[in-house]
Each structure stands twice: as C-alpha cells, then as structure tokens.
Amino acid sequence: MDPASGDENGTLDWETIARTHGARVFRVAYRILGSTQDAEDVSQDVFLEAFRVYQSGSVQSWVGLLVRLATLRALDHHRRKRPSVSLSERDCQSAHDPAGRIVKAELAEGLRRAVSTLADQQATVFVMAFYEQMSRDAIAKALDISPEAVSTSLYKARQRLSKVLHISREESHR
Amino acid sequence: MSAENPFDESELDDAVAEILVDPLDQAAMERVCNRALNIPKDKALVERNPMTSASRIQPPRWLRIGGLASSFAASVLFVIWLSSLVTSNALAEIVEHVMQIRSVKFAYRLQYFDETRQSGTTMIRDGMMRIENQFSGHTLVSLVDLKRREGLMLDDERKLVQEFSGQQLTGLNSINPIRELIAAKDKSFKSLGSDSIDGKTVDVFKIRGLSIMGIGGEAEMTLWVDTTTQLPVKIDMLDADPKSKTQITFDQFHWNPVADADSFAMKIPNGYQDAEIFTVPELESEASPESQDLKQGVLFAGRVPSQVEVDYKRGTVTALLREQESSSVRRVNELRQWDCGSGELLWSAEVGGAGDFAVCPAKNLLAVVLGKEIQLRKLSTGEIVRSWASNHLLGCVAFDDGGSRLAHGYIEWARPANSAPPTGGVEIWNVDTGRLEHDIEHLDRVDSVEFAPSSHSLLVSSTNFKCRLYNSETAELEYSLLGRNATFSPDGKHLAMVSAKTSPNKSIGRVDLVSVDAMQVVRSFVTGKGDDDSYLLSLAFSADGSSLVAGDWNGTLSQWEVASGESTSVFEPLPAGVHCVRFAPSNQLISGCEDAILRVHVLTQ
C-alpha cells in the first residue's frame, strides 16, 4: 500500500504529497492531453486545488483525489482547445513507416477526443485502469466506490470509447 | 468485439497502447513537483481563486455555463464535488446531467396525511428560486436568493411582503428537488425498471434513507428519469411514518425554460406593507456542543444515547445517538463506537432515522434498522457490508449467538391513523443467505426481540406486558409470560423482565426473574424510589450473570445480586430518563440518558 495515499488515515505533510504524486498528476494530464506544456499547466492547477483541500482537512485517498482532479481538469482543458501536437510533426519522426506511424498517432488522438466525451466518473475510472494500470480494487478504494461500480463504469467507458473511435474512423475514411 | 459491444475493442486497446508508449518528459515532471512543493510558500498564488482567473485557469464547464450547481454556496459546491467520489453510477450520471442545466421549472405538491397542504410551481435559475403557490386561499410568490440565503414572500392581493433569511429558508428550500436529488446522490438505490410518462420512456429508481425538510431520515425517493435526456421527469418523496406522513411530489419538469430576469428580482414593489404572511418555522438551531470528561464519568455528551451495546471481546461500547426530544435541531441519527478503557472514538456513521441496532461480536457484525431497511455493518469499523429491505416498518433487532440469524420486530399502524392500536410481528432472516425464514404475524406491537443463548428460543416482548417465547426454527409459540422488556441471562437459564405487577408506590419499579426451565417467577426485585413514576426501559445482566441492572425513565439506576436479590450498588438518580444500561469491562456500567450524556459508572463491587 502506498503510504502517501492517505489510506492509513494519517495526516501527511504537503511535501510528501507533492513528491509522491507529482509525477502521477503530470502523467495523467499528459496522457489525456498529449502536450507537455498543457500537462504542466493543468498539473499546477490540480496541485493548487489539492492544496486547498489539504488545508481544509485530511483526505481519505490522495491517489483518488489527485487522479480525479487531474482527469477532470485535463478533460476541461481538452474540451476548450485541441492539443497542439500536429500529425505533420510525427510524420517527420518515422520516415521508414509513415503510414503505420500516422495511423497510430491518429488512434491516440482519436482516443483523447473520445475520452473527453465520457462522463466524469467513467473517465476517471478509465484513466485509473488503463493509463495508471490500477486494479479494480485499488480504484474502488481510491474513489471510495464499490468494485462493482468500477466494473460498470469501465464497461460503459469501453463501450462508448469503442463506438466513438469506430465512428471517427468511418468518417475519416469517407 | 463481444456480444455486448458491437464495436471493435482491439482498436481501443491499440489506442491505449499508443498513448502508454509515448515517452514522458522527465524535466517537465520535475518542474511540476517543484512547483507543487513551492505552493505553500507562494501566498499570492494560493489566494488567487483559480476558478476566476481567466488568464490561466478556467472553471469546470458546468460552472461556467452558470448551471444549477452555481445556485449553491461555494462550500456546498465543493462538498458536492468531493462527495461525487462516493456516488453510485446511475445516480451520479443523472445528477451530473442535472448540474449542467441552467434553469428548471416544475410543479410541486406537498401532502400531509394524504391531504394537499401546498401546491404550486417553482423555477430555479442562476442561484435564484421563484415559488408561486396557493396557501390558505391566497396566491403567494416567494423569491429566494440561494447564495445569500435570503428571500421575500409577496402577497399580491393584499399587498403584503415578508422578508426572511438564514434558518427560515430551510423549509422553503426543502421544496427544491435539485437539492433533494443531490442529497440522495450518495445513498443506496434500487432500479425499479422502466415506465412511461407522457409518452416518454423513463427509468425508475428508488432511494431510501432520506430526510424530508431535514427531519427524520426514513423517507424514500422515487425518481423517474427520461432515458433519452437522463433528466428527471418526476420525483416523489415520501415519509410514510404514520405519525407524520408527508409526501412531496415534483413533476411537469421543464428544463432550460426561457425566463424573464425581472421575475427573479428581489425588489419590494411600491405600496407593499411588511407583515407576517406565513409563519416560517426555524427548523434548525445550534446543536449542543459535544464533549467528553472521563474523570467525571462522561464518555460522551451532546446527543442522546438511545441504545448502547458492549463488545466485551474488543472492549468497546457502541451507541445509537439522536437529538433530545425537546430539541428543535434536526440531524440524522448516528452510530458511534468508543474504546471502553481510553474513551477514544473509534468510528462514527450516520444512520438516518435508525431506531435500533444489535451486535454480534462473534462475527464482527452490527445490524441497524432504518425505516424498512436492515443494514449489516462491520462492528469494528461501521462499514456497510450489506443491506436489504423488509415490507414492514422495523422497530427492534437481534442476532442469535452465532450471528447466522437475525430477528426484527415490526409495527403495523392502523389506517386511518389512530383508528386502532398498532399491531406487529417478527421476521427471522438468515444472515448468510439474506433469505427470510419466518414471518410471525398478528402480534401486539413488538418492542424487543432477543434470541436465547445456545438454544433456538426467541423472546418477543410487547409494551402491553406480553412476553412470548417462540421456537426460532419453526416459529411455533412455546410459552407466554406476563411482562415486558425481557432479557436472557448469559447462560440462558433465566430471563429478567419488567413485571406486570406494579408496586403500590408508582415511583418504584419491579423486575421479575423467571426460571426458563420451570417458566416460573423465582424472584422479584424492586428499584429505588424515583422522583417520578417508574417506567423501566432497560434491563441487563452482567457478563457472568451474577448481577442485574435496570434503567428507569424516572432517572433511577438499580443493581441487584441475582442469587440473593439484594440491592448492590447505589447510584445517584440521573437528571433525566435512562434509555439504556449495560455492564462493561473493568467493573463498569454504561448508561444512556435523555440528558444527552453517555455515562460510565464505576461499580463499587
């Protein structure tokens, strides 16, 4: 168990929280946004909000709080503007298999757009399961929901994302 | 592709893999950590509200739209946002949809004992609420600023105006389905399937354990949600307590209607006079401060311990806490557990309008009844393990020794109200399977149930001095006794009950000791003299069965040696009625009193 999660019902100092979870917050934001600069901006916002929570009292699970904040703020950011990475930049990086690289980049971008269409809880659960590779029980504990609720959210998220990716691909082939 | 998902999930998996292999900028991660570490040192950064700083940070979408969520104080918003960490799926999504809407109009009807007391239409928009309703033949318009917690009531016919604020708003704000829906978001709910309203297909949900107008905690909400828009079409809240049956129905929802801003303006029209159009009760006042003073024998002070149970194995005491009957404060009941020795609070849990609970230390289980629901919780932590619903209003509960069975009494109130005395019954459940094993019907109102230690007998007591012993496996009646509030001795060879025979001096109570084998009264005990008439509420044996203690509504505590019948410890009368009393480890006694104090008494023997 990650002692910095706060699950031990202890009151952690801010330094421990920042050092332990800084990378995680950035990682979540980056994987949603695909842009280092945007991820840095969102990460700062997340820690500012988290600091206010920290000042107001103890937190059951810092993992749950921070991943959820990072997910929601990153999604807000994504919905306001498109990520700045352009496909043409990625083209230049793999000349020996341009078609494969472009397809993969499109997939990643498509997934980012699709995740922004999910309901907040589905998005958070999806990010925790697939981007952070957390187990169902760990997610349930972090978000303080039942494991069954995690499974249901994940199932719905996968359904929705698969559908959106499929439709997006169909439209791009027309 | 699976039978359930017609779309290719391998594409999704490929997309995830692509995102995961994308390398992370280590320098950027370091910068994020360093900035986070420096936040406490940068006061200017912390004090600037990120939700209003347009240059850098945008508020969440639902807040920027000026949705209904912005209608509540910032602290409420924050609590709602945090509380969404613990919501169930369907309700959470519905509430999220609702909070993205800017305004709503709906009709409401408030019924008391099936009679309509108030009805009207309400519109909520941008933190303002406008209620138009009929009351005592007059059309009234109420305008409420939900953020500032102030409002106006206008009687256009008589040109009267009444201003109100703060706690007076509680009643008006209760006629607010958005508030009720958000309050229900964290509760357990049940899907009742689909229905059709006005040609629309709707999903129907039932949510239990709610409060109407901040009172009770045993109300239930039925929610009809349009499957297309995921927005409520109808909400019905019902508190079926036959002593105060209340129902509020919200329907004819119109989401995002066009609204004239002037219709929400908090202006007093010219020519209107101040008057008390409507007496708005103040439903909440300051709650009593809570405290503990072990040196004075006070384990807890602040709320009435209506019931107490002791776990000798873990050395803990668990109490069900409620407000004093004289209090105007309305808070949900709570379960709390303390360490008997140190007085440390181990856990607490809100339990709505729960009236009774039972413990099974052998299985680390606690059962609490709320309205028609039975909740199983872990005794050591208070966490809910499972819950199920009965068809009856539940009153008392007990585990058998091994925790494999649970019995609860229930009450059936006459309809119409007070046309006949209430009746009752007992249900026996298998805890492991959650299946109902027996329903013993058509009894007098059941006040307490208790399984005999190491046998199959179930003791059922009623207030009219009818004590019955049933075989808990067959539900057959084994014996009837005259007495009430009966309890078994730890070895099951005796039971003590409040005697049906009264003392000539009404302020003195009487307890009978019955031999279970012979089913005869072998000894009687009398209590100390109280200042008021005796009404014994609680009896308890010590862990070794050698002592018996009784708590009385007239404030007296009495203890006897079982074998001789002699009165042992002498207690000062307590200032209010004693609801519950239990022996505790280390030669102590725990009492719960209507003066809102949970006391620890050190026994002299």
Short mmCIF file of C-alpha atoms in Angstrom, two decimals, chain B residues 118-365:
data_model
loop_
_atom_site.label_atom_id
_atom_site.label_comp_id
_atom_site.label_asym_id
_atom_site.label_seq_id
_atom_site.Cartn_x
_atom_site.Cartn_y
_atom_site.Cartn_z
CA GLN B 118 -49.46 23.28 -0.60
CA SER B 119 -49.05 23.18 -4.32
CA GLY B 120 -47.56 25.45 -6.88
CA THR B 121 -44.83 25.95 -9.44
CA THR B 122 -41.21 26.73 -8.89
CA MET B 123 -38.46 28.00 -11.09
CA ILE B 124 -34.77 27.86 -10.26
CA ARG B 125 -32.22 29.80 -12.24
CA ASP B 126 -28.74 31.12 -11.58
CA GLY B 127 -28.92 30.84 -7.83
CA MET B 128 -32.45 32.21 -7.56
CA MET B 129 -35.67 30.40 -6.81
CA ARG B 130 -39.17 31.66 -7.52
CA ILE B 131 -42.09 29.80 -5.99
CA GLU B 132 -45.70 30.58 -6.85
CA ASN B 133 -48.21 28.77 -4.72
CA GLN B 134 -51.61 28.79 -3.20
CA PHE B 135 -51.78 28.98 0.58
CA SER B 136 -54.95 29.45 2.60
CA GLY B 137 -56.74 30.80 -0.43
CA HIS B 138 -54.04 33.33 -1.31
CA THR B 139 -51.59 33.33 -4.16
CA LEU B 140 -48.11 33.87 -2.85
CA VAL B 141 -44.86 34.50 -4.66
CA SER B 142 -41.62 33.69 -2.86
CA LEU B 143 -38.28 34.78 -4.16
CA VAL B 144 -35.19 33.17 -2.68
CA ASP B 145 -31.55 34.03 -3.22
CA LEU B 146 -29.96 30.64 -2.57
CA LYS B 147 -26.44 32.03 -2.37
CA ARG B 148 -27.17 34.86 0.05
CA ARG B 149 -29.74 32.77 1.92
CA GLU B 150 -32.37 35.46 1.97
CA GLY B 151 -35.81 35.78 0.50
CA LEU B 152 -39.07 37.65 0.08
CA MET B 153 -42.64 36.48 0.18
CA LEU B 154 -45.21 38.64 -1.64
CA ASP B 155 -48.95 38.57 -1.36
CA ASP B 156 -50.11 40.49 -4.40
CA GLU B 157 -53.75 40.50 -3.42
CA ARG B 158 -53.27 42.03 -0.02
CA LYS B 159 -50.11 43.94 -0.94
CA LEU B 160 -48.11 42.37 1.85
CA VAL B 161 -44.44 41.45 1.96
CA GLN B 162 -42.45 39.32 4.36
CA GLU B 163 -38.66 39.10 4.38
CA PHE B 164 -36.83 36.11 5.73
CA SER B 165 -33.35 34.71 5.83
CA GLY B 166 -31.00 32.08 7.17
CA GLN B 167 -32.65 29.25 9.04
CA GLN B 168 -36.13 30.29 7.98
CA LEU B 169 -35.20 29.29 4.46
CA THR B 170 -34.81 25.66 5.42
CA GLY B 171 -38.48 24.87 4.91
CA LEU B 172 -38.74 26.70 1.58
CA ASN B 173 -35.52 25.25 0.29
CA SER B 174 -36.86 21.80 1.09
CA ILE B 175 -39.33 22.24 -1.77
CA ASN B 176 -36.37 22.00 -4.08
CA PRO B 177 -35.98 18.73 -5.94
CA ILE B 178 -32.47 19.58 -7.13
CA ARG B 179 -31.33 19.84 -3.56
CA GLU B 180 -33.11 16.59 -2.70
CA LEU B 181 -31.55 14.84 -5.68
CA ILE B 182 -28.07 15.94 -4.74
CA ALA B 183 -28.69 14.85 -1.12
CA ALA B 184 -29.78 11.45 -2.46
CA LYS B 185 -26.75 11.05 -4.66
CA ASP B 186 -24.72 9.13 -2.07
CA LYS B 187 -27.49 6.83 -0.92
CA SER B 188 -28.03 3.27 -1.95
CA PHE B 189 -30.65 2.96 -4.64
CA LYS B 190 -32.62 0.30 -6.44
CA SER B 191 -33.64 0.23 -10.04
CA LEU B 192 -37.32 -0.50 -10.49
CA GLY B 193 -37.11 -0.93 -14.24
CA SER B 194 -38.86 1.15 -16.86
CA ASP B 195 -42.10 3.01 -17.16
CA SER B 196 -43.76 5.54 -19.42
CA ILE B 197 -44.78 9.09 -18.51
CA ASP B 198 -46.48 11.32 -21.08
CA GLY B 199 -45.27 9.06 -23.85
CA LYS B 200 -41.64 9.15 -22.73
CA THR B 201 -39.81 6.02 -21.69
CA VAL B 202 -38.36 6.51 -18.22
CA ASP B 203 -36.08 4.58 -15.88
CA VAL B 204 -37.40 4.35 -12.35
CA PHE B 205 -35.24 4.36 -9.22
CA LYS B 206 -35.98 4.11 -5.52
CA ILE B 207 -33.67 5.67 -2.97
CA ARG B 208 -34.08 5.14 0.78
CA GLY B 209 -32.80 6.73 3.93
CA LEU B 210 -33.58 10.36 3.13
CA SER B 211 -34.98 13.24 5.12
CA ILE B 212 -37.91 15.45 4.19
CA MET B 213 -37.41 19.04 5.27
CA GLY B 214 -34.32 17.93 7.15
CA ILE B 215 -36.33 15.78 9.54
CA GLY B 216 -36.30 12.05 10.03
CA GLY B 217 -34.13 10.05 7.73
CA GLU B 218 -36.63 7.35 6.86
CA ALA B 219 -38.12 8.94 3.77
CA GLU B 220 -37.73 7.41 0.35
CA MET B 221 -37.50 8.98 -3.08
CA THR B 222 -38.90 7.54 -6.28
CA LEU B 223 -37.20 9.03 -9.28
CA TRP B 224 -38.40 8.78 -12.89
CA VAL B 225 -35.72 9.70 -15.42
CA ASP B 226 -36.14 10.26 -19.14
CA THR B 227 -33.92 7.64 -20.78
CA THR B 228 -33.09 10.00 -23.65
CA THR B 229 -32.16 13.15 -21.77
CA GLN B 230 -31.15 11.50 -18.48
CA LEU B 231 -33.10 14.23 -16.70
CA PRO B 232 -35.80 13.73 -14.08
CA VAL B 233 -39.39 13.71 -15.25
CA LYS B 234 -40.89 13.17 -11.82
CA ILE B 235 -39.62 12.97 -8.26
CA ASP B 236 -41.69 11.74 -5.38
CA MET B 237 -40.55 11.91 -1.75
CA LEU B 238 -42.48 10.00 0.87
CA ASP B 239 -42.06 9.70 4.61
CA ALA B 240 -44.60 7.03 5.45
CA ASP B 241 -44.28 7.37 9.23
CA PRO B 242 -47.94 7.02 10.22
CA LYS B 243 -47.42 9.64 12.91
CA SER B 244 -46.40 12.31 10.40
CA LYS B 245 -46.98 11.03 6.89
CA THR B 246 -45.56 13.56 4.44
CA GLN B 247 -45.26 13.39 0.69
CA ILE B 248 -43.83 15.89 -1.77
CA THR B 249 -44.26 15.31 -5.50
CA PHE B 250 -42.35 17.22 -8.18
CA ASP B 251 -43.38 16.86 -11.80
CA GLN B 252 -44.04 18.75 -15.03
CA PHE B 253 -40.33 19.44 -15.26
CA HIS B 254 -39.33 21.89 -17.93
CA TRP B 255 -35.56 22.06 -18.31
CA ASN B 256 -33.90 25.26 -19.52
CA PRO B 257 -37.12 27.26 -19.94
CA VAL B 258 -36.94 30.85 -21.09
CA ALA B 259 -37.13 33.08 -18.05
CA ASP B 260 -37.57 36.77 -17.54
CA ALA B 261 -34.78 38.05 -15.31
CA ASP B 262 -37.17 40.57 -13.72
CA SER B 263 -39.29 37.75 -12.36
CA PHE B 264 -36.43 36.89 -10.00
CA ALA B 265 -35.66 40.43 -8.92
CA MET B 266 -35.63 40.74 -5.14
CA LYS B 267 -37.46 44.05 -5.06
CA ILE B 268 -40.30 45.06 -2.81
CA PRO B 269 -42.98 46.62 -5.02
CA ASN B 270 -44.26 50.06 -4.11
CA GLY B 271 -47.13 50.16 -1.71
CA TYR B 272 -46.46 46.82 -0.06
CA GLN B 273 -46.53 46.56 3.73
CA ASP B 274 -44.40 44.39 5.98
CA ALA B 275 -46.43 41.58 7.51
CA GLU B 276 -46.15 38.02 8.70
CA ILE B 277 -47.84 36.34 5.79
CA PHE B 278 -46.66 32.90 6.74
CA THR B 279 -45.08 31.67 9.96
CA VAL B 280 -41.85 30.15 8.78
CA PRO B 281 -40.62 27.78 11.47
CA GLU B 282 -36.96 27.81 12.29
CA LEU B 283 -36.16 24.18 11.82
CA GLU B 284 -32.59 24.31 12.92
CA SER B 285 -30.89 25.89 15.85
CA GLU B 286 -27.48 25.43 17.37
CA ALA B 287 -26.70 21.83 18.15
CA SER B 288 -25.42 21.05 21.64
CA PRO B 289 -21.63 21.08 21.80
CA GLU B 290 -20.11 17.64 22.17
CA SER B 291 -17.67 16.79 24.92
CA GLN B 292 -16.04 14.03 26.92
CA ASP B 293 -14.82 14.04 30.51
CA LEU B 294 -13.78 10.59 31.62
CA LYS B 295 -12.78 11.78 35.07
CA GLN B 296 -16.36 12.84 35.61
CA GLY B 297 -17.59 9.61 34.09
CA VAL B 298 -18.79 11.24 30.88
CA LEU B 299 -17.88 9.13 27.87
CA PHE B 300 -19.83 11.40 25.55
CA ALA B 301 -22.12 14.39 25.92
CA GLY B 302 -24.08 16.15 23.21
CA ARG B 303 -26.64 13.72 21.84
CA VAL B 304 -28.98 11.23 23.48
CA PRO B 305 -27.67 7.65 23.55
CA SER B 306 -30.94 5.84 22.97
CA GLN B 307 -29.25 2.45 22.86
CA VAL B 308 -25.92 1.02 23.88
CA GLU B 309 -24.20 -2.31 23.27
CA VAL B 310 -20.90 -3.53 24.67
CA ASP B 311 -18.38 -5.83 22.99
CA TYR B 312 -16.50 -7.46 25.84
CA LYS B 313 -14.03 -9.14 23.49
CA ARG B 314 -12.80 -5.89 21.94
CA GLY B 315 -13.56 -3.72 24.95
CA THR B 316 -15.74 -1.30 23.00
CA VAL B 317 -19.08 0.37 23.50
CA THR B 318 -21.33 1.31 20.59
CA ALA B 319 -24.19 3.77 20.96
CA LEU B 320 -27.04 4.98 18.79
CA LEU B 321 -27.27 8.75 19.16
CA ARG B 322 -30.20 11.05 18.40
CA GLU B 323 -31.36 14.53 19.33
CA GLN B 324 -33.16 15.21 22.55
CA GLU B 325 -36.92 15.08 22.18
CA SER B 326 -37.17 18.68 23.30
CA SER B 327 -34.64 19.88 20.73
CA SER B 328 -35.55 21.77 17.58
CA VAL B 329 -32.32 20.65 15.96
CA ARG B 330 -32.81 18.12 13.22
CA ARG B 331 -29.81 15.93 12.50
CA VAL B 332 -29.66 12.38 11.31
CA ASN B 333 -29.02 9.72 13.94
CA GLU B 334 -25.54 8.36 14.36
CA LEU B 335 -23.78 5.24 15.49
CA ARG B 336 -20.54 5.82 17.36
CA GLN B 337 -18.09 3.43 18.94
CA TRP B 338 -15.57 4.11 21.68
CA ASP B 339 -12.87 2.18 23.44
CA CYS B 340 -14.18 1.46 26.95
CA GLY B 341 -10.82 1.98 28.58
CA SER B 342 -9.38 5.05 26.87
CA GLY B 343 -12.60 6.67 25.71
CA GLU B 344 -11.12 7.02 22.23
CA LEU B 345 -13.70 7.40 19.48
CA LEU B 346 -13.12 4.53 17.07
CA TRP B 347 -15.67 5.30 14.37
CA SER B 348 -18.94 7.03 13.66
CA ALA B 349 -21.57 6.58 10.97
CA GLU B 350 -24.73 8.45 10.06
CA VAL B 351 -27.74 6.17 10.09
CA GLY B 352 -30.65 8.38 9.12
CA GLY B 353 -33.63 7.82 11.39
CA ALA B 354 -32.42 4.47 12.70
CA GLY B 355 -34.25 3.31 15.78
CA ASP B 356 -32.45 0.18 16.91
CA PHE B 357 -29.34 -1.87 16.40
CA ALA B 358 -27.83 -5.17 17.51
CA VAL B 359 -24.29 -6.52 17.66
CA CYS B 360 -22.73 -9.91 17.13
CA PRO B 361 -19.11 -9.76 18.34
CA ALA B 362 -18.55 -13.38 17.31
CA LYS B 363 -18.96 -12.42 13.66
CA ASN B 364 -17.87 -8.78 13.97
CA LEU B 365 -21.31 -7.71 12.77
#
